[in-house]
Coordinates of C-alpha atoms in Angstrom, one line a residue:
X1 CA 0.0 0.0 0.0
X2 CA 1.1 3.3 -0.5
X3 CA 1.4 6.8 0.7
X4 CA -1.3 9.5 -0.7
X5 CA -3.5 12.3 -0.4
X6 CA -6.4 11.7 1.6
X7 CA -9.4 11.1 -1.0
X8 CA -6.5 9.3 -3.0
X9 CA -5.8 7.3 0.3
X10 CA -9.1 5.8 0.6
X11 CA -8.5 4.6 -2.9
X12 CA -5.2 3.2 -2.3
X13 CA -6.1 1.3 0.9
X14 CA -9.3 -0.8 -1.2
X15 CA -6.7 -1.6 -4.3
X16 CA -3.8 -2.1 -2.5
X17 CA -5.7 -4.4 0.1
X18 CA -7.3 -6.3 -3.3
X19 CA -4.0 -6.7 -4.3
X20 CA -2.0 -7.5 -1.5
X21 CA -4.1 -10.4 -1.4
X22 CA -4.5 -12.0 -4.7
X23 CA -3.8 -15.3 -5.2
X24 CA -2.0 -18.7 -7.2
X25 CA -2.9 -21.6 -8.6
X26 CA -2.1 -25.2 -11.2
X27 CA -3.5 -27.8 -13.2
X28 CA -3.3 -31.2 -15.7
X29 CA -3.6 -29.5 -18.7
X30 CA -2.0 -25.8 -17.3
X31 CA -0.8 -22.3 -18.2
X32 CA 1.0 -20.0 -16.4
X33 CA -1.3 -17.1 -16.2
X34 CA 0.5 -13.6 -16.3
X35 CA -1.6 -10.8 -17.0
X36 CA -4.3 -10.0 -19.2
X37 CA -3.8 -19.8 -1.6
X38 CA -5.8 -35.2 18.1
X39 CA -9.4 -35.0 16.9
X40 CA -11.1 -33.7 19.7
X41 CA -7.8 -30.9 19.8
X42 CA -8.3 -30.1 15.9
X43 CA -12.0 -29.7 17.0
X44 CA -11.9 -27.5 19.6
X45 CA -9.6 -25.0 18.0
X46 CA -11.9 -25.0 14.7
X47 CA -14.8 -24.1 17.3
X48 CA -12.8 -21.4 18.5
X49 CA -11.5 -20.5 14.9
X50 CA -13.5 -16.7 13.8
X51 CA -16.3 -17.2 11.0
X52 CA -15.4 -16.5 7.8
X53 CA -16.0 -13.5 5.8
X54 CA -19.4 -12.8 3.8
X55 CA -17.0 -12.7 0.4
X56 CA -15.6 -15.5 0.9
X57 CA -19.1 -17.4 2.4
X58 CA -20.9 -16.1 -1.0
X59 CA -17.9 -17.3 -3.1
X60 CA -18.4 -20.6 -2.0
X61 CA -22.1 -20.7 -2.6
X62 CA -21.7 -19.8 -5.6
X63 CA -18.6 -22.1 -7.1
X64 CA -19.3 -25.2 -4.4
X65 CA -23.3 -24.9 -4.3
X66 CA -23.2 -24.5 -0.9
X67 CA -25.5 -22.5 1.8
X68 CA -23.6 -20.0 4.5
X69 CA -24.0 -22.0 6.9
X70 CA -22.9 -25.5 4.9
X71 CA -19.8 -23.9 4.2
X72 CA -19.2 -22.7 7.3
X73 CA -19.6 -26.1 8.5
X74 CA -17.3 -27.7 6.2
X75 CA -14.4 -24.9 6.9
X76 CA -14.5 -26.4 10.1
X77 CA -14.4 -29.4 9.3
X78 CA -11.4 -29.1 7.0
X79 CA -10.0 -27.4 9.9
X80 CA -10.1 -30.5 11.7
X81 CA -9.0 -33.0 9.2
X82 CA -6.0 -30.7 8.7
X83 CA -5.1 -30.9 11.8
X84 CA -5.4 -34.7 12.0
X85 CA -3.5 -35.1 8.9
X86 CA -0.3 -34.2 10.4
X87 CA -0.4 -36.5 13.3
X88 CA -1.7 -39.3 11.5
X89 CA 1.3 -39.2 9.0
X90 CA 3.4 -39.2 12.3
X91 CA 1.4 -42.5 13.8
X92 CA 1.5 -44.4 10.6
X93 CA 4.9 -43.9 9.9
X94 CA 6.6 -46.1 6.8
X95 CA 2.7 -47.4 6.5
X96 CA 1.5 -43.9 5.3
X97 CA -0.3 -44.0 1.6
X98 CA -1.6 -40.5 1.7
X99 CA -4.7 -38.8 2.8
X100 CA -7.5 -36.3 1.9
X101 CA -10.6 -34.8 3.1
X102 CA -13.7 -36.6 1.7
X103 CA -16.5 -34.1 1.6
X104 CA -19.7 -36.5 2.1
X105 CA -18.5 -37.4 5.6
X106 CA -16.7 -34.2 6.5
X107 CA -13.8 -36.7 7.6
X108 CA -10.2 -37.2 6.6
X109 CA -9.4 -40.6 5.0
X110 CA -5.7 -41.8 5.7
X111 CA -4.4 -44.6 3.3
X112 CA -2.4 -47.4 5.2
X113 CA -0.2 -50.5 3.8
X114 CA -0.8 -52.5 6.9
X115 CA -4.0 -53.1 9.1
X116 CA -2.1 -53.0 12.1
X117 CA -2.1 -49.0 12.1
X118 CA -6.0 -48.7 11.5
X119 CA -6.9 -48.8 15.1
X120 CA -5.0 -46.4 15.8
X121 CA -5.4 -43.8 13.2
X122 CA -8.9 -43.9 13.4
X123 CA -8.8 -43.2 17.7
X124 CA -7.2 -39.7 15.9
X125 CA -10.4 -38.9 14.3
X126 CA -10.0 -40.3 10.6
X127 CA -11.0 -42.9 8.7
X128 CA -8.8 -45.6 6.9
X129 CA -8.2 -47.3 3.4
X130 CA -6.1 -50.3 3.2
X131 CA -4.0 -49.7 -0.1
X132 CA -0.7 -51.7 -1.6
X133 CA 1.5 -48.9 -1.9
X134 CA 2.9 -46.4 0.6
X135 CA 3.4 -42.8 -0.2
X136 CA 6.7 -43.0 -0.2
X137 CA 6.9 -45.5 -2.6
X138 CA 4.7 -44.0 -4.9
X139 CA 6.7 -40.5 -4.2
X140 CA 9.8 -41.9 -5.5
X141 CA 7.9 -43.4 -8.8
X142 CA 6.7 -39.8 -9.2
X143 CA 10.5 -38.5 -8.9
X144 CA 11.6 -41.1 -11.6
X145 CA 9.6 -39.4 -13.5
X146 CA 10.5 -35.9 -13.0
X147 CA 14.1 -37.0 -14.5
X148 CA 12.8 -37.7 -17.7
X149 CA 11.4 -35.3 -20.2
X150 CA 7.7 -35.0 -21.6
X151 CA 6.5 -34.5 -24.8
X152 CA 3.9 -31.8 -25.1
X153 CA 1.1 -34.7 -25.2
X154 CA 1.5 -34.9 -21.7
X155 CA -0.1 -32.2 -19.2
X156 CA 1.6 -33.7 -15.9
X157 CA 1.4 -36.2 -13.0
X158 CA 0.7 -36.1 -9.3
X159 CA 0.6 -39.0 -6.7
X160 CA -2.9 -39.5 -6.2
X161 CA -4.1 -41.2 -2.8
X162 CA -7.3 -42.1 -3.8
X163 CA -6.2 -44.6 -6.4
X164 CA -2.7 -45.0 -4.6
X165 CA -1.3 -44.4 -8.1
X166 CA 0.8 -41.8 -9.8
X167 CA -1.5 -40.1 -12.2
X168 CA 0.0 -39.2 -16.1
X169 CA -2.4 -36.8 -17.6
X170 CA -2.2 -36.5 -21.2
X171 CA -4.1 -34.7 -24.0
X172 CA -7.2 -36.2 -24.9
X173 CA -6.2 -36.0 -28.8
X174 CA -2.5 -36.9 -28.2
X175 CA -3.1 -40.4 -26.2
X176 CA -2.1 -42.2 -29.2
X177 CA 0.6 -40.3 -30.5
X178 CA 4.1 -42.4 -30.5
X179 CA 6.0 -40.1 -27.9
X180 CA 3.2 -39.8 -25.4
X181 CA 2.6 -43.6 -25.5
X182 CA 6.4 -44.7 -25.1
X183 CA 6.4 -41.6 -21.7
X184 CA 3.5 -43.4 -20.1
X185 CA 5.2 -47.0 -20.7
X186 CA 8.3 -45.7 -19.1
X187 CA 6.1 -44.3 -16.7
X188 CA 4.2 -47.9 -16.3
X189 CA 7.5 -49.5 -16.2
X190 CA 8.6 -47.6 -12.5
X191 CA 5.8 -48.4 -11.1
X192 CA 1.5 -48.0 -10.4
X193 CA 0.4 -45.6 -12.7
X194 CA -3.4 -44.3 -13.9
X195 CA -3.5 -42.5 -17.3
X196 CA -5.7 -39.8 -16.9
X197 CA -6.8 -37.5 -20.0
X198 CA -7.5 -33.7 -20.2
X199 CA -8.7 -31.4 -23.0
X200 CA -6.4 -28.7 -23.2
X201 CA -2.8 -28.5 -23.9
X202 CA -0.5 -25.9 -21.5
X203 CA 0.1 -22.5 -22.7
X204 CA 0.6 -19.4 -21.0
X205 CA -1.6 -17.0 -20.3
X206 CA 0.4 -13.4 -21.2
X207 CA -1.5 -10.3 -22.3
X208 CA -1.0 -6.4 -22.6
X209 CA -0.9 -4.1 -19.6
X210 CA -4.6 -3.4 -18.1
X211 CA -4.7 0.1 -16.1
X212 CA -6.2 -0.3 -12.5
X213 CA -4.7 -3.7 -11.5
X214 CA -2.4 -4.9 -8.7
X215 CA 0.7 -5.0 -10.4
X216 CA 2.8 -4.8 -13.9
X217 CA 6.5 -5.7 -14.9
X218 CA 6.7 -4.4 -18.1
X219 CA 4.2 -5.1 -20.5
X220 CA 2.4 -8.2 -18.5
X221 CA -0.2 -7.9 -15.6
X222 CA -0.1 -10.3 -12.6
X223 CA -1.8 -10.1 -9.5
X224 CA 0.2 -9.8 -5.7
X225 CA -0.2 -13.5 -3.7
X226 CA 0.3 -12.9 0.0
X227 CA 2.2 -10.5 1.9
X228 CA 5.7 -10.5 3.5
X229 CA 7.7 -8.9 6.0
X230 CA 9.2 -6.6 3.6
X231 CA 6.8 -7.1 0.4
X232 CA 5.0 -10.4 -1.4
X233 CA 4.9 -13.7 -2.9
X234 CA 3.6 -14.0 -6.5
X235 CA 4.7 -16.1 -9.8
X236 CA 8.0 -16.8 -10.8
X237 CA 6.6 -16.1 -14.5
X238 CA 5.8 -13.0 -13.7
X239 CA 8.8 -11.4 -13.7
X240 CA 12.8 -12.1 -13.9
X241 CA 15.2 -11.3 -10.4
X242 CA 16.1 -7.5 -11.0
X243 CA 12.5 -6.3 -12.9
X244 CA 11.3 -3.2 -11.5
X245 CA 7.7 -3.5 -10.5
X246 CA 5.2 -0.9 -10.7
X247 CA 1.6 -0.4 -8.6
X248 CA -1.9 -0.1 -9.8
X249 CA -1.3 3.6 -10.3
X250 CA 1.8 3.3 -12.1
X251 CA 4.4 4.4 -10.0
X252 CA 7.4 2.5 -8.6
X253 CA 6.4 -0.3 -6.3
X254 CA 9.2 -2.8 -5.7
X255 CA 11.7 -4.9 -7.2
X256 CA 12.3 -8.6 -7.8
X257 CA 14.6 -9.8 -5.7
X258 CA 14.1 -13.8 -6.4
X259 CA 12.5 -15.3 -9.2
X260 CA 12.4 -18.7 -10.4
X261 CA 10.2 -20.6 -13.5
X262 CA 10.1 -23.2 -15.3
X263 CA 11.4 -26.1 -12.1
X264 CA 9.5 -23.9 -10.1
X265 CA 7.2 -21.1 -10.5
X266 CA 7.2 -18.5 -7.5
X267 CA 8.8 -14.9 -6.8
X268 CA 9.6 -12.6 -3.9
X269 CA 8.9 -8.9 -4.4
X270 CA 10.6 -6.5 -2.0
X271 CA 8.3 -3.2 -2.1
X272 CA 10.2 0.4 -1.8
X273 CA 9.6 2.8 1.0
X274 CA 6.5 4.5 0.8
X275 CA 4.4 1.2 -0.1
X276 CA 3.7 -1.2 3.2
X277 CA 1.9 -4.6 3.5
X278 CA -1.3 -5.9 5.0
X279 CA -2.3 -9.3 5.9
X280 CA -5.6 -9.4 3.9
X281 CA -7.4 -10.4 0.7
X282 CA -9.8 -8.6 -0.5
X283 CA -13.6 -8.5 -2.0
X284 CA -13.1 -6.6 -4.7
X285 CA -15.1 -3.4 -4.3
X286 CA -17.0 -4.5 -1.4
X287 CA -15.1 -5.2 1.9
X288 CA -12.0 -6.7 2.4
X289 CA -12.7 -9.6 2.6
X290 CA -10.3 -12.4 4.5
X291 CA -7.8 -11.8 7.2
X292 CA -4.8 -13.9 6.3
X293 CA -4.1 -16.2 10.1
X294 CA -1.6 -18.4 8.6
X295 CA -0.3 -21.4 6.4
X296 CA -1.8 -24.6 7.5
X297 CA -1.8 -27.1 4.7
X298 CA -5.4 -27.9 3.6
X299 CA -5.5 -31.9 2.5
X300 CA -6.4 -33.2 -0.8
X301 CA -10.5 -32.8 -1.0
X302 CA -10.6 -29.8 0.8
X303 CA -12.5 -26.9 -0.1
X304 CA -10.4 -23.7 -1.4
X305 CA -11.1 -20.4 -3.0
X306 CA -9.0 -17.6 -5.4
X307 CA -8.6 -14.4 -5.6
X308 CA -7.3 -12.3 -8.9
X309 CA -7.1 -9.1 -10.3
X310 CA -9.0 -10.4 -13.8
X311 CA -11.5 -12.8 -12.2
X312 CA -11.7 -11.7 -8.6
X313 CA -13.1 -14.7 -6.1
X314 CA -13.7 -17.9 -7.1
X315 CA -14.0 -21.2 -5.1
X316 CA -13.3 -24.9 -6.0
X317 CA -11.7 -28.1 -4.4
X318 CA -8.3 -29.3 -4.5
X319 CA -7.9 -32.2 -6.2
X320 CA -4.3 -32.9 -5.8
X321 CA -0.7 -32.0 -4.2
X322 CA 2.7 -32.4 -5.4
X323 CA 2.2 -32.3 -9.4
X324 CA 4.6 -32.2 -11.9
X325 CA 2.9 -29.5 -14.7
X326 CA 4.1 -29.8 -18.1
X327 CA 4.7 -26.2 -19.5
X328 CA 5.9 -25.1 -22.7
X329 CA 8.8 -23.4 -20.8
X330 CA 9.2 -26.8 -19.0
X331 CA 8.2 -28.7 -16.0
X332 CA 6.9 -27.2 -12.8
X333 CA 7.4 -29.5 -9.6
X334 CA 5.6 -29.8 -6.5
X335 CA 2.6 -28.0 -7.9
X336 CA -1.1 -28.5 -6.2
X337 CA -4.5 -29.1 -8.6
X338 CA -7.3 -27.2 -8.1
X339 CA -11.0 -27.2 -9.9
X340 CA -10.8 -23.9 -9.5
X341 CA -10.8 -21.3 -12.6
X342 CA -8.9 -18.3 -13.5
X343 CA -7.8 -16.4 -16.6
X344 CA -5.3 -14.1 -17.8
X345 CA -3.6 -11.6 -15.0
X346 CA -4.2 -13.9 -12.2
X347 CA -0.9 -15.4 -12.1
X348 CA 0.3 -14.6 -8.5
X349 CA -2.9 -14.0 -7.3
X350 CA -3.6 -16.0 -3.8
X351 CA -4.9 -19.2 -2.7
X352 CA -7.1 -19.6 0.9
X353 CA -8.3 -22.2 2.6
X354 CA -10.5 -20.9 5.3
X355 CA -7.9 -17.9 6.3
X356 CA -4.8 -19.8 6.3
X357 CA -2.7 -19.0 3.2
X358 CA -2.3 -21.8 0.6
X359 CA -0.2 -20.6 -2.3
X360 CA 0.4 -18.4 -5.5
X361 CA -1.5 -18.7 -8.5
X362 CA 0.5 -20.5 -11.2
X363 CA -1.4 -21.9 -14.4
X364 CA -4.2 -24.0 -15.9
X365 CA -7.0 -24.2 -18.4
X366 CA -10.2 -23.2 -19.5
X367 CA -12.1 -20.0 -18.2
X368 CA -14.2 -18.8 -15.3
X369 CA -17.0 -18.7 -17.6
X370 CA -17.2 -22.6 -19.2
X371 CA -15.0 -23.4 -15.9
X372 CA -11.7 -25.5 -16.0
X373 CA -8.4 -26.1 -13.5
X374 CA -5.7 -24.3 -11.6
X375 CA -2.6 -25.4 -10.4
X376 CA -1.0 -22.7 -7.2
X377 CA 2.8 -23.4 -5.8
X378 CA 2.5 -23.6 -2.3
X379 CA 2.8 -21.1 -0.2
X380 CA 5.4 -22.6 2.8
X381 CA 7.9 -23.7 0.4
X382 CA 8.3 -20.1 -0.6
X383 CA 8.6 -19.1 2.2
X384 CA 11.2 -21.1 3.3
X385 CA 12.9 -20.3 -0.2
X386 CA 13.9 -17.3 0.4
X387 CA 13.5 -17.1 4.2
X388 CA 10.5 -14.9 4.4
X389 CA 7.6 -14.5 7.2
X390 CA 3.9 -14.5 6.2
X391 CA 2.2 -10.8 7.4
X392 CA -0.6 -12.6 9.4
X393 CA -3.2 -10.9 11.1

């Protein structure tokens, strides 16, 4: 936020707040999206957790057909399994075959190798799935495969808990195609893997500068992810280590001071003196409307919602963690899938679950008006990137 006259000020503190808080996100078929986030324990502290705000309550009801008070329920709820998610990785140990929140029973399922552990991870407050493969096994097909490189027929793959196999997404009209068939053999050949297909092929999502919105580096658009002690998190696509950045109303705002895409796709801004940071994200034009509280991991199945300066709010589920995305530029690890939309200038943009910060919005497909995915780097690796502290409320 910036320094201004008074009438200006009032301005500056609702587009500045919007942007401080946009958002990222990822998906099987993705682009990078430049212009244009002990049971009864995890219980009590979602009781005590503050309700969430009316933007993001409509956003929800709108994107996840949901009532207020449904999707206040099920932010609870997702509260909970989160917190359970954690210890039951601990309890299961080497037996661990992933998790993720299923939303019909408002419970976190953990996948175990050996029925010995099921007792005791369901005293935690989850339920169990029996599977053949531990996450670490399947984590170290998914690496294999992030040594090799992918023809353009391929979107990405994820380990995915609830068929405890690694997932190869490929375009639908490219299944057959020579090079796409000999990566999913090799694929095939390292271990469990589910061919998935998608519609779209990556591409990125550059356009021309847009006056009024968060943020530009030279000619492209993106939107501002989460603030920092000492700036904000956004896309690595965005913007090269040593681009100048400028505000919504043109002037100087900040410069890059680490940037990295493809491999990965996140950036650290650090603003100039005369700007400062809030821990918000806005409702566009209305209120702001979430306080930032923190990072907690939401698990696969969760509920999460997006915030961009071309699309604004917009809700969906996540649908899977640690994804390799298949860019033009080049592969993206450790990416998480959303069924969220978004469109050109949301790059950066943030990612909530709840009001704990999830990541940066990073690429997918389609359009928030037929729908499509969203893929967001997440939002504690970051910060431990580059050593930064989340501005929490």
């Amino acid at each position: 936020m910036k320094h201004t006259t008074p009438l200006r000020a009032a301005v500056a503190a609702l587009l500045l707040t919007v942007g401080l808080g946009a958002a990222h996100t990822g998906v099987a078929s993705a682009v990078p999206l430049p212009e244009a986030a002990v049971a009864s324990s995890a219980a009590a502290s979602s009781a005590a957790a503050p309700s969430a705000s009316p933007g993001l309550l409509d956003a929800m009801r709108r994107d996840l057909g949901l009532t207020a008070s449904q999707a206040e329920e099920r932010l609870s709820a997702e509260r909970a399994a989160a917190a359970v998610e954690k210890t039951a990785q601990q309890a299961t140990g080497g037996a661990y075959g992933g998790s993720w929140y299923e939303p019909s029973t408002g419970r976190l399922v953990v996948a175990v190798t050996d029925p010995a552990k099921e007792p005791a991870t369901r005293a935690l407050g989850a339920d169990t799935r029996l599977v053949r493969h531990s996450a670490a096994a399947l984590d170290r097909s998914k690496a294999r495969l992030d040594t090799l490189r992918a023809p353009a027929g391929v979107a990405g793959w994820h380990v995915d808990p609830r068929s405890n196999s690694v997932v190869v997404t490929v375009v639908r009209t490219e299944r057959e195609a020579p090079a796409v068939r000999e990566f999913v053999d090799l694929a095939r050949a390292g271990g469990p893997v589910t061919v998935a297909e998608t519609a779209q092929a990556p591409r990125t999502y550059a356009a021309g500068t847009v006056g009024g919105d968060p943020y530009y580096t030279g000619n492209v658009r993106c939107s501002i992810g989460f603030s920092v002690h000492g700036g904000f998190v956004t896309a690595g696509h965005c913007g090269q280590a040593g681009a100048a950045v400028r505000g919504w109303d043109g002037s100087a705002m900040g410069t890059f001071q680490g940037s990295s895409f493809p491999g990965n796709d996140y950036a650290y801004v650090g603003i100039h003196s005369g700007w400062w940071t809030v821990p918000v994200v806005l409702g566009w034009g209305t209120i702001p409307d979430q306080l930032v509280r923190g990072s907690a991991e939401a698990p696969v199945g969760a509920s999460i919602c997006r915030s961009g300066s071309t699309t604004h709010w917009h809700c969906g589920t996540v649908l899977a963690k640690n994804e390799t995305v298949n860019y033009s530029q080049g592969a993206v690890h450790q990416m998480t899938k959303t069924s969220v939309c978004a469109e050109g200038g949301d790059s950066g943009g943030s990612f909530l679950s709840g009001d704990q910060a999830q990541g940066v919005t990073s690429g997918g497909w389609g359009n928030c008006s037929s729908g499509g995915q969203t893929w967001f780097q997440p939002i504690n690796e970051i910060l431990g990137r580059y050593g930064l502290t989340l501005h929490t409320a």
